[in-house]
PDB file of C-alpha atoms in Angstrom:
ATOM      1  CA  MET A   1      -0.202  -0.136  -0.056  1.00 63.00           C
ATOM      2  CA  ASP A   2       1.287   3.174  -0.723  1.00 62.00           C
ATOM      3  CA  LEU A   3       2.414   5.902   1.748  1.00 60.00           C
ATOM      4  CA  ASN A   4      -0.526   8.089   0.840  1.00 60.00           C
ATOM      5  CA  VAL A   5      -3.349   6.135   1.302  1.00 64.00           C
ATOM      6  CA  GLU A   6      -4.884   5.947   4.754  1.00 66.00           C
ATOM      7  CA  LEU A   7      -7.222   3.084   5.990  1.00 64.00           C
ATOM      8  CA  SER A   8     -10.582   4.368   7.582  1.00 68.00           C
ATOM      9  CA  ALA A   9     -10.896   1.157   9.599  1.00 74.00           C
ATOM     10  CA  THR A  10      -7.622  -1.515  10.369  1.00 73.00           C
ATOM     11  CA  GLU A  11     -10.215  -4.340  11.266  1.00 80.00           C
ATOM     12  CA  GLN A  12     -13.216  -5.812  10.345  1.00 81.00           C
ATOM     13  CA  GLU A  13     -15.317  -8.952  12.088  1.00 84.00           C
ATOM     14  CA  ILE A  14     -16.137 -11.779   9.577  1.00 82.00           C
ATOM     15  CA  ILE A  15     -17.678 -15.137   9.923  1.00 82.00           C
ATOM     16  CA  PRO A  16     -15.800 -17.220   7.053  1.00 81.00           C
ATOM     17  CA  ARG A  17     -17.585 -20.569   5.737  1.00 82.00           C
ATOM     18  CA  ALA A  18     -15.383 -23.422   5.926  1.00 84.00           C
ATOM     19  CA  ASN A  19     -12.837 -24.140   2.980  1.00 84.00           C
ATOM     20  CA  SER A  20     -13.286 -20.565   1.946  1.00 83.00           C
ATOM     21  CA  ALA A  21     -11.592 -17.471   1.182  1.00 84.00           C
ATOM     22  CA  THR A  22     -12.824 -14.122   2.263  1.00 82.00           C
ATOM     23  CA  LEU A  23     -12.476 -10.942   0.411  1.00 82.00           C
ATOM     24  CA  VAL A  24     -13.001  -7.859   2.895  1.00 81.00           C
ATOM     25  CA  THR A  25     -12.870  -4.338   1.518  1.00 82.00           C
ATOM     26  CA  PHE A  26     -11.578  -1.517   3.322  1.00 79.00           C
ATOM     27  CA  ASN A  27     -12.608   2.194   2.515  1.00 79.00           C
ATOM     28  CA  THR A  28      -9.486   4.413   2.064  1.00 70.00           C
ATOM     29  CA  GLN A  29      -8.796   8.005   1.507  1.00 69.00           C
ATOM     30  CA  THR A  30      -5.787   9.410  -0.253  1.00 66.00           C
ATOM     31  CA  GLY A  31      -4.026  12.569  -1.175  1.00 72.00           C
ATOM     32  CA  ARG A  32      -1.841  15.054   0.083  1.00 79.00           C
ATOM     33  CA  SER A  33      -0.431  14.607   4.133  1.00 87.00           C
ATOM     34  CA  LEU A  34       0.362  17.228   5.872  1.00 93.00           C
ATOM     35  CA  LEU A  35       1.989  17.663   9.393  1.00 95.00           C
ATOM     36  CA  PHE A  36       1.197  21.139  11.106  1.00 98.00           C
ATOM     37  CA  ASP A  37       3.428  21.843  14.376  1.00 98.00           C
ATOM     38  CA  ILE A  38       0.707  24.929  15.650  1.00 98.00           C
ATOM     39  CA  ARG A  39       2.055  27.468  17.635  1.00 98.00           C
ATOM     40  CA  MET A  40       0.272  30.213  19.355  1.00 97.00           C
ATOM     41  CA  PRO A  41       2.191  34.065  18.655  1.00 97.00           C
ATOM     42  CA  ASP A  42       3.471  33.412  22.545  1.00 96.00           C
ATOM     43  CA  GLY A  43       5.415  30.373  21.509  1.00 96.00           C
ATOM     44  CA  SER A  44       2.571  28.174  23.484  1.00 97.00           C
ATOM     45  CA  THR A  45      -0.112  25.640  21.398  1.00 97.00           C
ATOM     46  CA  PRO A  46      -3.622  25.562  21.105  1.00 97.00           C
ATOM     47  CA  PRO A  47      -5.528  23.270  23.781  1.00 97.00           C
ATOM     48  CA  MET A  48      -5.152  19.355  22.668  1.00 97.00           C
ATOM     49  CA  ALA A  49      -8.794  18.120  21.273  1.00 97.00           C
ATOM     50  CA  SER A  50      -9.075  21.654  19.410  1.00 98.00           C
ATOM     51  CA  GLU A  51     -11.223  21.135  16.603  1.00 98.00           C
ATOM     52  CA  VAL A  52      -9.755  22.417  12.944  1.00 98.00           C
ATOM     53  CA  LEU A  53     -11.894  23.517  10.490  1.00 98.00           C
ATOM     54  CA  ASP A  54     -11.362  24.424   6.472  1.00 96.00           C
ATOM     55  CA  GLU A  55     -12.408  27.131   5.071  1.00 95.00           C
ATOM     56  CA  HIS A  56     -15.862  25.557   4.733  1.00 96.00           C
ATOM     57  CA  LYS A  57     -16.483  24.994   8.091  1.00 96.00           C
ATOM     58  CA  GLN A  58     -15.687  21.200   7.500  1.00 96.00           C
ATOM     59  CA  LEU A  59     -13.815  19.152  10.046  1.00 96.00           C
ATOM     60  CA  VAL A  60     -10.357  18.240   8.742  1.00 95.00           C
ATOM     61  CA  GLY A  61      -8.802  16.950  12.316  1.00 96.00           C
ATOM     62  CA  TYR A  62      -8.301  17.521  16.264  1.00 98.00           C
ATOM     63  CA  VAL A  63      -4.950  19.170  18.012  1.00 98.00           C
ATOM     64  CA  ALA A  64      -2.591  16.731  19.419  1.00 98.00           C
ATOM     65  CA  GLN A  65      -0.158  16.480  22.202  1.00 97.00           C
ATOM     66  CA  ALA A  66       2.454  19.247  21.361  1.00 96.00           C
ATOM     67  CA  GLY A  67       0.161  21.788  18.970  1.00 97.00           C
ATOM     68  CA  ARG A  68       0.646  18.647  16.175  1.00 98.00           C
ATOM     69  CA  LEU A  69      -2.421  18.365  13.530  1.00 98.00           C
ATOM     70  CA  PHE A  70      -2.047  15.377  10.531  1.00 95.00           C
ATOM     71  CA  THR A  71      -4.025  16.008   7.799  1.00 93.00           C
ATOM     72  CA  ARG A  72      -4.882  14.207   4.573  1.00 88.00           C
ATOM     73  CA  GLY A  73      -6.493  15.565   1.253  1.00 86.00           C
ATOM     74  CA  LEU A  74      -6.024  19.241   2.080  1.00 91.00           C
ATOM     75  CA  PRO A  75      -5.724  21.473  -0.943  1.00 91.00           C
ATOM     76  CA  LYS A  76      -1.814  22.661  -1.598  1.00 91.00           C
ATOM     77  CA  GLN A  77      -2.881  26.005   0.216  1.00 94.00           C
ATOM     78  CA  GLY A  78      -5.314  27.488   2.270  1.00 96.00           C
ATOM     79  CA  GLN A  79      -6.726  28.657   5.872  1.00 98.00           C
ATOM     80  CA  LEU A  80      -7.498  26.792   8.731  1.00 98.00           C
ATOM     81  CA  ASP A  81      -9.452  27.479  11.965  1.00 98.00           C
ATOM     82  CA  VAL A  82      -8.423  26.020  14.909  1.00 98.00           C
ATOM     83  CA  ILE A  83     -11.248  26.347  17.406  1.00 97.00           C
ATOM     84  CA  TRP A  84     -11.318  25.186  21.597  1.00 96.00           C
ATOM     85  CA  GLY A  85     -14.252  26.813  22.874  1.00 93.00           C
ATOM     86  CA  PRO A  86     -17.558  28.543  22.403  1.00 92.00           C
ATOM     87  CA  ASN A  87     -16.096  31.956  22.568  1.00 89.00           C
ATOM     88  CA  HIS A  88     -14.857  34.565  19.972  1.00 84.00           C
ATOM     89  CA  ASP A  89     -11.601  34.359  21.672  1.00 88.00           C
ATOM     90  CA  ASP A  90     -11.337  30.590  21.866  1.00 94.00           C
ATOM     91  CA  LYS A  91     -10.347  30.612  18.029  1.00 96.00           C
ATOM     92  CA  CYS A  92      -7.451  31.311  15.724  1.00 97.00           C
ATOM     93  CA  SER A  93      -6.383  30.928  12.304  1.00 98.00           C
ATOM     94  CA  PHE A  94      -3.608  30.220  10.029  1.00 98.00           C
ATOM     95  CA  THR A  95      -2.869  29.953   6.505  1.00 98.00           C
ATOM     96  CA  TYR A  96      -0.545  27.328   5.032  1.00 97.00           C
ATOM     97  CA  HIS A  97       1.284  26.681   1.633  1.00 96.00           C
ATOM     98  CA  ALA A  98       2.841  22.923   1.146  1.00 91.00           C
ATOM     99  CA  THR A  99       5.505  23.214  -1.020  1.00 88.00           C
ATOM    100  CA  ARG A 100       6.096  19.420  -2.132  1.00 75.00           C
ATOM    101  CA  ASN A 101       4.374  18.060  -4.915  1.00 71.00           C
ATOM    102  CA  GLU A 102       1.121  15.941  -4.204  1.00 64.00           C
ATOM    103  CA  THR A 103       3.127  12.872  -5.890  1.00 67.00           C
ATOM    104  CA  ASP A 104       5.594  13.000  -3.435  1.00 69.00           C
ATOM    105  CA  MET A 105       4.215  10.779  -0.629  1.00 70.00           C
ATOM    106  CA  ARG A 106       6.027  11.227   2.457  1.00 78.00           C
ATOM    107  CA  PRO A 107       3.911  13.401   4.424  1.00 84.00           C
ATOM    108  CA  GLN A 108       5.000  17.739   4.996  1.00 90.00           C
ATOM    109  CA  THR A 109       5.780  19.710   8.376  1.00 95.00           C
ATOM    110  CA  ILE A 110       4.816  23.026   8.173  1.00 96.00           C
ATOM    111  CA  PRO A 111       5.522  25.108  11.186  1.00 98.00           C
ATOM    112  CA  VAL A 112       2.663  27.518  11.258  1.00 98.00           C
ATOM    113  CA  GLN A 113       1.605  30.323  13.671  1.00 98.00           C
ATOM    114  CA  CYS A 114      -1.892  30.414  14.727  1.00 98.00           C
ATOM    115  CA  ILE A 115      -3.332  34.025  15.014  1.00 97.00           C
ATOM    116  CA  PRO A 116      -6.275  34.481  17.661  1.00 95.00           C
ATOM    117  CA  HIS A 117      -8.860  36.047  16.918  1.00 83.00           C
ATOM    118  CA  SER A 118      -9.676  39.638  17.780  1.00 74.00           C
ATOM    119  CA  ASN A 119     -12.788  41.436  19.002  1.00 59.00           C
TER     120      ASN A 119
END
């Protein structure tokens, strides 16, 4: 399997019949994989488990430990919003630009600064 393929599940429960082979199909997602290293202007990281939304308000992932975010299938450039609470002050945004070609299957690490929304 290529490095740019992600399985939606890694196991399935089946009941094979005697003397048979059973084909199991897994859903996959392919595309450019980006690993963001997110920092706030003061050097801190957004809270772990913060939601990250794209320009169409679609969920692309969650902030992990140390401000890391792994995504797949994003366009080459864009803006993402990081949201960790209901208040206007509980979010920040960053823009990104991937420099690797989509045929390069290795994840690209992109350090970004997330700018808080002001009132």
